[in-house]
Each structure stands twice: as structure tokens, then as C-alpha cells.
CSV table of C-alpha atoms and ligand atoms in Angstrom, one decimal:
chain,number,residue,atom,x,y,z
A,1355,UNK,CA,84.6,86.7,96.9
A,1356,UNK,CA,87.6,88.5,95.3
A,1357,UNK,CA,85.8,90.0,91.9
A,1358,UNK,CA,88.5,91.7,90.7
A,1359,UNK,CA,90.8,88.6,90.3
A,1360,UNK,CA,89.9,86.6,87.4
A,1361,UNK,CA,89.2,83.1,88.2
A,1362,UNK,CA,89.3,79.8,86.5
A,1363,UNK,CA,87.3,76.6,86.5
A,1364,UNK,CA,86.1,73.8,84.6
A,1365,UNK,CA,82.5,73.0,85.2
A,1366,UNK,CA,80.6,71.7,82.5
A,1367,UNK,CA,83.4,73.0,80.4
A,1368,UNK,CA,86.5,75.4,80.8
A,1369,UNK,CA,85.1,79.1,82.3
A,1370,UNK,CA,87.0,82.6,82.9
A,1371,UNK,CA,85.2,84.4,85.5
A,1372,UNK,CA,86.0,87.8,86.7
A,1373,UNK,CA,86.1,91.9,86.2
A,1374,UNK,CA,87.6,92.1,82.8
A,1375,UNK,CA,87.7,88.3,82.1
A,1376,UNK,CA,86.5,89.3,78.4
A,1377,UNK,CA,89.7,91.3,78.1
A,1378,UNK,CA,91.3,88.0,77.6
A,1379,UNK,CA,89.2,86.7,74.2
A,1380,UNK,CA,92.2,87.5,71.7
A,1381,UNK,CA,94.7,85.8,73.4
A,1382,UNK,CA,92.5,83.0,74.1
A,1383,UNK,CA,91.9,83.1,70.1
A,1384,UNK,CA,95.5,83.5,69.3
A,1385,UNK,CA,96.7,80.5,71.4
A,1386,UNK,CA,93.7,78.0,69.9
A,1387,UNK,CA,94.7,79.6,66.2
A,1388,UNK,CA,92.1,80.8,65.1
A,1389,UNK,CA,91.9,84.1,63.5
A,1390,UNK,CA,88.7,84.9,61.4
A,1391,UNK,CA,85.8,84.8,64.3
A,1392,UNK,CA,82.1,85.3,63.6
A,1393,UNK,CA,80.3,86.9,66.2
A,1394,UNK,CA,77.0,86.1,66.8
A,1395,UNK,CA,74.7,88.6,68.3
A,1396,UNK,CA,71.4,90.6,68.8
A,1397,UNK,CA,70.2,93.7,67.0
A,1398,UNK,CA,70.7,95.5,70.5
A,1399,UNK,CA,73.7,94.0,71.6
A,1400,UNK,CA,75.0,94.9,68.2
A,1401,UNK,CA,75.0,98.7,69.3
A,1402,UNK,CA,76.2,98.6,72.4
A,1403,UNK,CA,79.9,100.1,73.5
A,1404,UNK,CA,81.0,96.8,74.9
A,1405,UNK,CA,80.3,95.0,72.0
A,1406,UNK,CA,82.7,97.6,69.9
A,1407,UNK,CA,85.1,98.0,72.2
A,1408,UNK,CA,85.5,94.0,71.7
A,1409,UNK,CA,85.1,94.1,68.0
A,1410,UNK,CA,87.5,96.9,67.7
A,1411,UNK,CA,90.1,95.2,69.7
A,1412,UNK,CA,89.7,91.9,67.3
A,1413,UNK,CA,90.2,93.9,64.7
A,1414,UNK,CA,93.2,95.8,65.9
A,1415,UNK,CA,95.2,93.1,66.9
A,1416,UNK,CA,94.8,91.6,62.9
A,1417,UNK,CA,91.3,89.4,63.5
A,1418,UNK,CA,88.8,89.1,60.1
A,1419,UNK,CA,85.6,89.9,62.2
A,1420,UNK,CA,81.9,89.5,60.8
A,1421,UNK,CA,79.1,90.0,63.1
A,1422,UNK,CA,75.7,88.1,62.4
A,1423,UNK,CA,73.0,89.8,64.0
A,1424,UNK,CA,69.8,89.4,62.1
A,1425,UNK,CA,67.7,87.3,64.7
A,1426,UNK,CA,63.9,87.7,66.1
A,1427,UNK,CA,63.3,88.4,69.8
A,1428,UNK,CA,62.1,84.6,69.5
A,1429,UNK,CA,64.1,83.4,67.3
A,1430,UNK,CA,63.5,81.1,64.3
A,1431,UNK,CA,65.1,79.0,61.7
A,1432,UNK,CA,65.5,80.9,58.9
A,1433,UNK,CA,67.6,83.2,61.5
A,1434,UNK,CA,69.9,80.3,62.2
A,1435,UNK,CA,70.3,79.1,58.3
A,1436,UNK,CA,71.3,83.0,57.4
A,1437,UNK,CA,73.1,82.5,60.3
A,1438,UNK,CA,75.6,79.3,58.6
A,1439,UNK,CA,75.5,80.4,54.9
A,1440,UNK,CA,77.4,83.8,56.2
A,1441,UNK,CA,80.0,81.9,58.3
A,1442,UNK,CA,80.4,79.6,54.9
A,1443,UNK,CA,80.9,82.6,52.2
A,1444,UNK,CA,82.9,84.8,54.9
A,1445,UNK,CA,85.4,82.1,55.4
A,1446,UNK,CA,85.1,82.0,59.5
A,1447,UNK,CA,87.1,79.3,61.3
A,1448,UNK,CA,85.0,79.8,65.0
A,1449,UNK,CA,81.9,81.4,66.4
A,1450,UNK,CA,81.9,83.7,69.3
A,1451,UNK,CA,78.5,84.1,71.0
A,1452,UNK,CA,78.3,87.8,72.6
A,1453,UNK,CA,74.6,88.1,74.4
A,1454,UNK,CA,72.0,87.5,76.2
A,1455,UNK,CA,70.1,83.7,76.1
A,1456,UNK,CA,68.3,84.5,72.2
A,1457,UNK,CA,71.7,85.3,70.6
A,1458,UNK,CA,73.6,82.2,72.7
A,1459,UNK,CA,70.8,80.1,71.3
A,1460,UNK,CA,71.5,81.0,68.0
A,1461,UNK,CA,75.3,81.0,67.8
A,1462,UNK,CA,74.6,77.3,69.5
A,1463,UNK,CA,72.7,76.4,66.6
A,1464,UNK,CA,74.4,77.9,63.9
A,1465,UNK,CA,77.5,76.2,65.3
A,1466,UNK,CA,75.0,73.1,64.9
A,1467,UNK,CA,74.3,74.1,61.3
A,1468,UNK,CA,77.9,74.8,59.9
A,1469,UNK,CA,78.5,71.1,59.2
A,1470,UNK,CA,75.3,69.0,59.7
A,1471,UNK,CA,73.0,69.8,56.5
A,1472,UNK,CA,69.7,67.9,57.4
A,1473,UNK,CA,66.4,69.5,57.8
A,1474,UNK,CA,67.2,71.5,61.0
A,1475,UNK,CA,64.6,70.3,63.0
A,1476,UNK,CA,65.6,66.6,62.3
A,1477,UNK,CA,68.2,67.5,65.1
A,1478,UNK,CA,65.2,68.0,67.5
A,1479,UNK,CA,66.1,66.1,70.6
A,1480,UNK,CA,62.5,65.3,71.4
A,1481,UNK,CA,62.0,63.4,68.1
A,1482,UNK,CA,65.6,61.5,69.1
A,1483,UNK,CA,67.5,64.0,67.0
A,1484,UNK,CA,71.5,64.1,68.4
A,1485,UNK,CA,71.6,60.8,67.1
A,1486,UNK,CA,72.5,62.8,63.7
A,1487,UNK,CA,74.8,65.5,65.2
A,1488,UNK,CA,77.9,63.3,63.8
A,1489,UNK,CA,80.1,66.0,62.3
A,1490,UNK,CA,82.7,68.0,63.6
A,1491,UNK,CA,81.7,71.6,64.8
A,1492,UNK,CA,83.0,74.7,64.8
A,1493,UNK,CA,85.5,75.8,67.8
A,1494,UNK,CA,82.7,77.7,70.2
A,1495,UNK,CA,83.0,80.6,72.6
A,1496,UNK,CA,80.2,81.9,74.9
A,1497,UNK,CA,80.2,85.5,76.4
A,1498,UNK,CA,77.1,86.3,78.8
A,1499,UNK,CA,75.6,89.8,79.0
A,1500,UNK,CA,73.0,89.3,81.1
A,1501,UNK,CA,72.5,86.7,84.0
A,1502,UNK,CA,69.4,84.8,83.6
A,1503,UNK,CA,69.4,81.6,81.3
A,1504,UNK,CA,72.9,80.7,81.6
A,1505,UNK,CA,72.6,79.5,78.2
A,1506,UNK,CA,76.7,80.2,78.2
A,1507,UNK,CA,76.9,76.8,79.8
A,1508,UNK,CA,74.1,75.1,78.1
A,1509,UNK,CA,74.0,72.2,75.3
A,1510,UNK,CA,71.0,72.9,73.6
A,1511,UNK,CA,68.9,75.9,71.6
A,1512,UNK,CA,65.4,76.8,71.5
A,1513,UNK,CA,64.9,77.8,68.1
A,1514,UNK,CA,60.7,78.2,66.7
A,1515,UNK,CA,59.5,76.9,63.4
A,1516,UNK,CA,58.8,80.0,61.2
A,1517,UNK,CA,55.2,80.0,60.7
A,1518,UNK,CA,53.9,78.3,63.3
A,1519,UNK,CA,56.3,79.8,66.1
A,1520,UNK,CA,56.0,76.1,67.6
A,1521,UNK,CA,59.6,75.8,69.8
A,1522,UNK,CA,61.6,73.2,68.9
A,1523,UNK,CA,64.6,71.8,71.2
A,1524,UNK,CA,68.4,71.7,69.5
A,1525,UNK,CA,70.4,69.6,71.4
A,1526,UNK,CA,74.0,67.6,71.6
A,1527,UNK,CA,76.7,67.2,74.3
A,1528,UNK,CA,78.8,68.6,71.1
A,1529,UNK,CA,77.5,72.2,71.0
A,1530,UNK,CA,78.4,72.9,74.7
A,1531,UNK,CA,80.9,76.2,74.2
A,1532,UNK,CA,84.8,75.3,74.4
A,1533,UNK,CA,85.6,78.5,76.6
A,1534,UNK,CA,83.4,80.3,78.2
A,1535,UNK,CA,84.0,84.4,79.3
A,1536,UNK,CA,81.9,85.3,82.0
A,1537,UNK,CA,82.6,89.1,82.7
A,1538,UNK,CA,80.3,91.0,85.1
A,1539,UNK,CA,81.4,94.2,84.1
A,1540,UNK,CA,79.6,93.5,80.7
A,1541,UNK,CA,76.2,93.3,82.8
A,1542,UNK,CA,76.8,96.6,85.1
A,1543,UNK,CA,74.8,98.2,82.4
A,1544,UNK,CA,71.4,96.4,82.1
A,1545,UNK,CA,68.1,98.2,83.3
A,1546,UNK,CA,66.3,97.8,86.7
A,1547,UNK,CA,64.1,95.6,85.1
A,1548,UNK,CA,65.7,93.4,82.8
A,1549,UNK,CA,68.2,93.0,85.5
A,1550,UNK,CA,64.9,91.8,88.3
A,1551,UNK,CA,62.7,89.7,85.5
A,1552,UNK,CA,66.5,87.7,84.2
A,1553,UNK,CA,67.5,87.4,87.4
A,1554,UNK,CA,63.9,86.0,89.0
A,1555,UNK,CA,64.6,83.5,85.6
A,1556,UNK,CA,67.9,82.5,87.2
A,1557,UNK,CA,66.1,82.0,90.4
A,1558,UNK,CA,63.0,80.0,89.0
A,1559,UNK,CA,65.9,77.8,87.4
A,1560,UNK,CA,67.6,76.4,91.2
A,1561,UNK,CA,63.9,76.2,92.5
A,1562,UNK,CA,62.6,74.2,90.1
A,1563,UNK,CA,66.6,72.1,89.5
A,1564,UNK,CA,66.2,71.8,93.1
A,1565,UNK,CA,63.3,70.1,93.2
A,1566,UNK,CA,63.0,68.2,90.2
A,1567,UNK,CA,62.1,64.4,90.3
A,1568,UNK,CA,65.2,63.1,88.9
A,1569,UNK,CA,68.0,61.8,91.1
A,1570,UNK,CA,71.1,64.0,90.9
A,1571,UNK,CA,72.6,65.3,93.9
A,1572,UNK,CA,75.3,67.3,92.5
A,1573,UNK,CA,73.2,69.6,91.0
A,1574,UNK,CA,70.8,70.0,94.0
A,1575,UNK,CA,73.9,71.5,96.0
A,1576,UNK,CA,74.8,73.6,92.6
A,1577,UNK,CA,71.3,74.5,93.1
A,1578,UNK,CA,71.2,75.6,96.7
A,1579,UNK,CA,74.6,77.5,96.1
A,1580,UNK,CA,72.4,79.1,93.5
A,1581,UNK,CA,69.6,80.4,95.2
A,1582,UNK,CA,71.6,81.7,98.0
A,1583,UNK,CA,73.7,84.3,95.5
A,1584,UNK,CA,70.5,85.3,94.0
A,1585,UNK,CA,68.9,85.6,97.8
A,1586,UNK,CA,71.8,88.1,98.8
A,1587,UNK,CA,72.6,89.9,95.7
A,1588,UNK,CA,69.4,90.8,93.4
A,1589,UNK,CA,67.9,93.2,94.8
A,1590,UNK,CA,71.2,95.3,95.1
A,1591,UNK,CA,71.8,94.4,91.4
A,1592,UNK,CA,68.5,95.5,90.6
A,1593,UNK,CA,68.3,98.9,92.6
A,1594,UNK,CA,72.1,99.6,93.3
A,1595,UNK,CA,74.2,97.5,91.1
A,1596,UNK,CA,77.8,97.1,92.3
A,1597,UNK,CA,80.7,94.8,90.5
A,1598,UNK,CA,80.3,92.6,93.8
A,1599,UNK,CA,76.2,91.6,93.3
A,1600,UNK,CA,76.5,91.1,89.2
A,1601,UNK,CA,79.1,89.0,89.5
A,1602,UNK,CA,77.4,86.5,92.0
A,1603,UNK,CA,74.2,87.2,89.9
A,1604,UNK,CA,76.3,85.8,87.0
A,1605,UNK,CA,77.6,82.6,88.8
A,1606,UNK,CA,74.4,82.0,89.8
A,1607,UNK,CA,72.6,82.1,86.5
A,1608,UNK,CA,75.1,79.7,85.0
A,1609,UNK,CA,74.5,77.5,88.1
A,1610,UNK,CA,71.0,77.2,87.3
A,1611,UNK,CA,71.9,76.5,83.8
A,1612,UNK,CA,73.6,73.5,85.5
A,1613,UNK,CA,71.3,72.3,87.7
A,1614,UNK,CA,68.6,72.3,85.3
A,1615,UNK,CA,70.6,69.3,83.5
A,1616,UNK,CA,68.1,67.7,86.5
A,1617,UNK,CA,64.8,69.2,85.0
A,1618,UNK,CA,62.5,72.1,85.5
A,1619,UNK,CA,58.9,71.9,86.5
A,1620,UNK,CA,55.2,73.2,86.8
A,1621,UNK,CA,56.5,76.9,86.9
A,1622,UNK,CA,57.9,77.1,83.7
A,1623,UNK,CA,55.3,75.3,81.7
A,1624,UNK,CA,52.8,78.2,83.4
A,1625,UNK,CA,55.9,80.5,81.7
A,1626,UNK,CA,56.1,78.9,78.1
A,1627,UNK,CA,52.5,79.6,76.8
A,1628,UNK,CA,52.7,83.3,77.9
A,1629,UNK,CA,55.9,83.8,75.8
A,1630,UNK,CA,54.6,81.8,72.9
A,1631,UNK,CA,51.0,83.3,73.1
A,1632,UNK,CA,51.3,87.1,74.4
A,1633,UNK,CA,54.8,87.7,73.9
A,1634,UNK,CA,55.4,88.4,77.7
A,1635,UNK,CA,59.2,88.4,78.6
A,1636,UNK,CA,60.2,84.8,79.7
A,1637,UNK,CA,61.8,86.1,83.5
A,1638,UNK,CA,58.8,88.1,83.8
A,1639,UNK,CA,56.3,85.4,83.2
A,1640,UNK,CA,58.3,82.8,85.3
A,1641,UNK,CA,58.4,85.9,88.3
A,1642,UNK,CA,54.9,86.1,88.3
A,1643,UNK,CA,54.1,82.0,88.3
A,1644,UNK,CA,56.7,81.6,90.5
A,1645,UNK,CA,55.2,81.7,94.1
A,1646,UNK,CA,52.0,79.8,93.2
A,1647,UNK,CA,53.8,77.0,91.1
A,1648,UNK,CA,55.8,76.8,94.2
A,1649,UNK,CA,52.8,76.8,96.8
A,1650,UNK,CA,51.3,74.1,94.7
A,1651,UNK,CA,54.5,71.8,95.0
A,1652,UNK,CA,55.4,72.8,98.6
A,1653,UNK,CA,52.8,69.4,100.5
A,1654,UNK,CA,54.6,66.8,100.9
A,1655,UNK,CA,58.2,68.6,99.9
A,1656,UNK,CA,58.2,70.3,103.0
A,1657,UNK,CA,61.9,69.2,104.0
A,1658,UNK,CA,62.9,70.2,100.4
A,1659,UNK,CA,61.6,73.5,101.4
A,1660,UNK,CA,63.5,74.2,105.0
A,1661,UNK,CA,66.4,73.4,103.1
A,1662,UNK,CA,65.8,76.2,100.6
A,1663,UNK,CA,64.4,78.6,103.3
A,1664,UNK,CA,67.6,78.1,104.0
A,1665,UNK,CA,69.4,78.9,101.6
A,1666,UNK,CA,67.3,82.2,101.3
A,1667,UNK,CA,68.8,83.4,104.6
A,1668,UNK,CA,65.3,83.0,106.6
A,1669,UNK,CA,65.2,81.3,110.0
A,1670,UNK,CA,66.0,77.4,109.9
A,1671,UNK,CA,63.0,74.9,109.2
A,1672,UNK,CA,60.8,77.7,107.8
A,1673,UNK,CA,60.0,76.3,104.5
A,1674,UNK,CA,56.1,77.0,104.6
A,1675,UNK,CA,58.0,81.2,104.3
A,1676,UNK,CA,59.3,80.4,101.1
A,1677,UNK,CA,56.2,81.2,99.0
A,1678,UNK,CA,55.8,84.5,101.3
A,1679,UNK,CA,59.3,85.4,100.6
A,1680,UNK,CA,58.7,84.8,97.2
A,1681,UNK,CA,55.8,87.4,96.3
A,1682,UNK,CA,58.1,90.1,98.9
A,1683,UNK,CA,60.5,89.8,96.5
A,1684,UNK,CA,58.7,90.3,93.3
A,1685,UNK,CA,57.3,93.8,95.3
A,1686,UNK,CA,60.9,94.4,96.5
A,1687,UNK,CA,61.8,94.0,92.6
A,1688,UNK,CA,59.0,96.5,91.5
A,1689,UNK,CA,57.8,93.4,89.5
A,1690,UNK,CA,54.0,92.5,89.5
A,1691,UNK,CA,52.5,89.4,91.4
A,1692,UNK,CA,49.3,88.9,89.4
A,1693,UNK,CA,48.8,87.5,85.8
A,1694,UNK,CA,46.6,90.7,85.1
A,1695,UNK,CA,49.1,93.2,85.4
A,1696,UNK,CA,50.9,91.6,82.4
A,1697,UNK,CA,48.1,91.6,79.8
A,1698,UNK,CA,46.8,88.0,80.4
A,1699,UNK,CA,42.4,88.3,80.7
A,1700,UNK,CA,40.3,85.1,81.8
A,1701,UNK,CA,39.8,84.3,78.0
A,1702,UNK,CA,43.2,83.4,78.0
A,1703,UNK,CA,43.3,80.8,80.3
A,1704,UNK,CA,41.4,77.9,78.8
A,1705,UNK,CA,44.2,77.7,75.6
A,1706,UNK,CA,47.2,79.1,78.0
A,1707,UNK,CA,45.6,75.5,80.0
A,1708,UNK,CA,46.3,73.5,76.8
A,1709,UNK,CA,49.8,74.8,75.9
A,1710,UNK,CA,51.0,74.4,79.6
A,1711,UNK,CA,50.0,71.3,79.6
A,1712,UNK,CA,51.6,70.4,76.3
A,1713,UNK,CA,54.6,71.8,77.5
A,1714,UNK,CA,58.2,69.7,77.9
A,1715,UNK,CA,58.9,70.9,81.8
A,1716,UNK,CA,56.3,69.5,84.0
A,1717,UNK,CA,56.9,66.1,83.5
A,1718,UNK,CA,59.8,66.2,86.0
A,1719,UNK,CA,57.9,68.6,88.3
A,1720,UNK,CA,58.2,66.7,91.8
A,1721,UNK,CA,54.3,65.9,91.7
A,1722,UNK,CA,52.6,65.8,88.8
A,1723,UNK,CA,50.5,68.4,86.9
A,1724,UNK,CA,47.2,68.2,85.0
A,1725,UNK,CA,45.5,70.1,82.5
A,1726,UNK,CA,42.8,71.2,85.3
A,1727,UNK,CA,45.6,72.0,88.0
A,1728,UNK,CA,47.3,74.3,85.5
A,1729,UNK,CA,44.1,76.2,85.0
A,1730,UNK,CA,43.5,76.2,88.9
A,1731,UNK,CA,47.1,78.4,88.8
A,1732,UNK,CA,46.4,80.3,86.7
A,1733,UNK,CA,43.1,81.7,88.2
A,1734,UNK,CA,44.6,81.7,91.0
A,1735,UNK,CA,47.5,84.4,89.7
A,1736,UNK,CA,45.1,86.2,87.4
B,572,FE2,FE1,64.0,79.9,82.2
């Protein structure tokens, strides 16, 4: 793959991807005529060179620039209303999200906000809620700058009620972003670990796409693809990063972001209520699950599994290696493999149960998951 070249394509919707491929944002801005961007970001984002260097340029070459940054880790709906009252009284004509999958959620649902003026969580897409997303919305750009949710690519927005923290799902075929940057060289950056834990995310997203119940072949070969950038590039993107293995941990991240379109699974409804409970980093807590989500789905799947032993680069038909594989990697990763060495006691696991069980993955999980087998997991990884 030829990284320094900038490349083009148009899958979901129109992408730039390549060394630099950021570079092009004010010409991109200028030919679509639009000329008083706000850019959405996170508090750290917000300080970091990259994230100048594109302001500055904006601002040199005549752009009105705000920047909306006030968001929580997990973020919630008074975030996203702040969030379209300053694009109102600052006068913006288009929102540019800069960051990782919080800040893309949140530009996604403050382009949401701009024009629809319902209760935000009538747009929830498990109560039926796109049927109201009617208006026109605001012209949206996505820049990744990390490679784990692909949320670049997505269509919808997790955003949590403010008291209760419950997650609600934002969602419309109209808040997919009109251009997309994908720039590697805006990832070199990112630490060891946020690097293994967002990538092992990206990786849990073409497992689970891949074996989803739901019928869609496209995105199971998007999802092979997938897997087999992550298989030959994280660990060098975690330990030695290189231009070469961020931008194939890139690709691959959106590409799980497109597969999932198919579903996810048992692994990251273990994930959810560890996020929403203890706070645990949502790669980390889908690294750990991984393997024994994936043991527990891998009877009766066993062709699915050959096929993504493949894909992993071990020998042909050796699907029952793909759990093993999985647990070497988390050591390779310096990531843990047991639920203890995050914080999580056997107290936990009777409400962690509950949540998991409550949550809106497993139901296309290619077998299906009770409220006892999710406990079984869990002792197991504790
Ligand atoms: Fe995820």
C-alpha cells in the first residue's frame, strides 16, 4: 500500500485517505463554500499541535473558526445542546468533527440538533426516533485521530441521559459525514496503550460484524479485510509505530465501523456495563472479553472461524487457534486478560449480569445469550 499517495473512495460516503490527506480540509471548504466552520472537539484534542496547526491554517487562509470543546469522557446531552446554541449565536454554516469516537459522536449529534428542536432523546432510534429527523442538516466533515470506533463513517451517536448516565442511540442515514479526512499522520502520536486498547476495539468490531446473525455478505468480506490489517499491523503500531501500520490501523477501524452496519454481539454487551458501571475504557473492556465471548460462540461456527484464522495469518482450517491467538495478543499488547486486573471484584458481576443482558448488541450475536451465560463469562474472565 502506497501511504504517501493520497487516495480517494466512496464507501459509505466520499473518504480522503492518506499521509497529509487533512492538508486538503480548506480547499475542500472553499470549493463546497462554506467559510465559517465549527470544530467540534475534546478537551484533549483541543491542546494538541495537530489540532492548531489545522485551526491556524483555517484561520490564515480567511476561515471564522470557533471550536466547541466542552464534552464529558462519556458524553451527555446538555454537552450536545451547548454544543447547537454556540453554532446558532456564532453564525457557523458547517461542522467539522476533529477526534477521537466521543468528540465524532457529538459533532454527529450536534449536527442532529442544529435544525431538529424536539426533546433530544425523541430522536432515539430504539423508541423509532429517525422518523423525526426531517430537517435539513448542517454540511458535515469527519477527521479521525485515533483508529478504533470508526465513528468517522458512522450514522449514529451514543450520547447518555444526564443524571442517569443511561446511553441512548442517535441515529439517521442523514447525519453520516459528507467528506471524510482520514490522515494517519494525525494518529502517529497516540500512546502504546491507547493505540492497543482502540485498536483491540477495531478488532472486536470485524469479529463480532463477521459473525453477526444478519445476512450481509458485503460487510463480512469488509470484515475479513478488516481483521487481516489489524492481524499484521497492531502490534507494530502499538510498540513501533510507522506511517505504514497506522494507516492500515486506520482503514481498518473505519471498516469495522462498516461492517458493524451487520450487528455486533455477546462481546460487547460484556463491554457496555463496565464502561457505564466502573468507567473502564471501552477498547480495554472489549480486549479483555474478547477471547471468552469468542470461545463461547466458536461451537457450531467452526467454519466461520477457519475463515478468520485465516484472515489472522495462522495455518488454514485452524479456527479452534483463534481464541489462543486472541489472549497472545492481548500479552503481546501489554494488555491484561483477566477482569481483575481492571478493577472489576465478584460483587460486580451479579448487576454487570443484568446490564449485559439489557444491553442492545447481543441480540444479533450468532447464538443467543442469557442472563446466566453472561454471568458464566464473566467468572470465567474474572
Ligand atoms: Fe466498540
Amino acid at each position: 500500500m502506497d501511504v504517501s499517495k493520497i487516495h480517494g473512495f466512496n464507501f459509505p460516503c466520499p473518504i480522503r485517505f492518506g499521509a497529509g490527506a487533512s492538508k486538503e480540509l480548506t480547499d475542500y471548504l472553499k470549493a463546497n463554500k462554506l467559510s465559517r466552520p465549527l470544530l467540534v472537539t475534546d478537551g484533549t484534542v483541543a491542546e494538541l499541535s495537530f489540532f492548531k496547526e489545522i485551526k491556524n491554517d483555517l484561520q490564515q487562509k480567511g476561515f471564522s473558526v470557533e471550536v466547541f470543546s466542552e464534552m464529558h469522557k462519556n458524553p451527555i446531552k446538555s454537552d450536545v445542546l451547548k454544543g447547537g446554541d454556540a453554532f446558532h449565536e456564532t453564525g457557523r454554516d458547517c461542522i467539522i468533527g476533529i477526534g477521537g469516537g466521543v468528540a465524532l459522536d457529538v459533532a454527529r449529534a450536534i449536527v442532529l440538533r442544529v435544525n431538529h428542536k424536539r426533546d433530544l432523546f425523541d430522536y432515539d432510534d430504539l423508541i423509532g426516533g429517525d422518523k423525526y429527523v426531517t430537517e435539513d442538516v448542517p454540511h458535515f466533515v469527519t477527521i479521525p485521530t485515533t483508529a478504533g470506533t470508526g465513528s468517522e463513517v458512522g450514522r449514529s451517536a451514543i450520547i447518555s441521559e444526564d443524571e442517569s448516565k443511561k446511553k441512548r442511540i442517535l441515529f439517521s442515514p442523514k447525519l453520516m459525514a459528507r467528506m471524510v479526512f482520514a490522515d494517519p499522520l494525525l494518529t502517529m502520536e497516540l500512546p502504546p496503550f491507547i493505540t492497543a486498547a482502540t485498536g483491540m476495539d477495531a478488532l472486536t468490531h470485524n469479529m463480532e460484524a463477521y459473525l453477526a446473525k444478519n445476512f450481509h455478505p458485503m460487510c463480512d468480506g469488509i470484515a475479513l479485510e478488516g481483521i487481516a490489517l489489524i492481524a499484521n499491523s497492531l502490534e507494530t503500531a502499538t510498540h513501533r509505530p510507522d506511517v505504514e501500520s497506522r494507516a492500515k490501523m486506520l482503514l481498518a477501524s473505519l471498516m469495522g465501523a462498516v461492517a458493524f452496519q451487520k450487528g455486533l454481539g455477546v462481546v460487547h454487551s460484556l463491554a457496555h456495563p463496565l464502561s457505564s458501571l466502573l468507567d473502564t475504557h471501552h477498547g480495554l473492556a472489549n480486549a479483555v472479553n474478547l477471547p471468552y465471548g469468542m470461545q463461547f460462540n466458536y461451537e457450531g461456527f467452526e467454519a466461520r472461524f477457519d475463515k478468520m484464522a485465516d484472515a489472522f495469518g495462522l495455518s488454514k482450517n485452524n479456527g479452534n487457534r483463534v481464541v489462543d491467538h486472541l489472549f497472545e495478543m492481548n500479552d503481546r499488547l501489554g494488555l491484561p486478560t483477566k477482569l481483575s486486573a481492571i478493577g472489576v471484584e465478584a460483587k460486580h458481576i451479579e448487576e454487570l449480569s443484568e446490564l449485559a443482558e439489557a444491553d442492545f448488541c447481543h441480540p444479533n450475536n450468532p447464538k443467543p445469550v442469557t442472563r446466566a451465560d453472561f454471568k458464566n463469562l464473566y467468572e470465567k474472565a474474572l
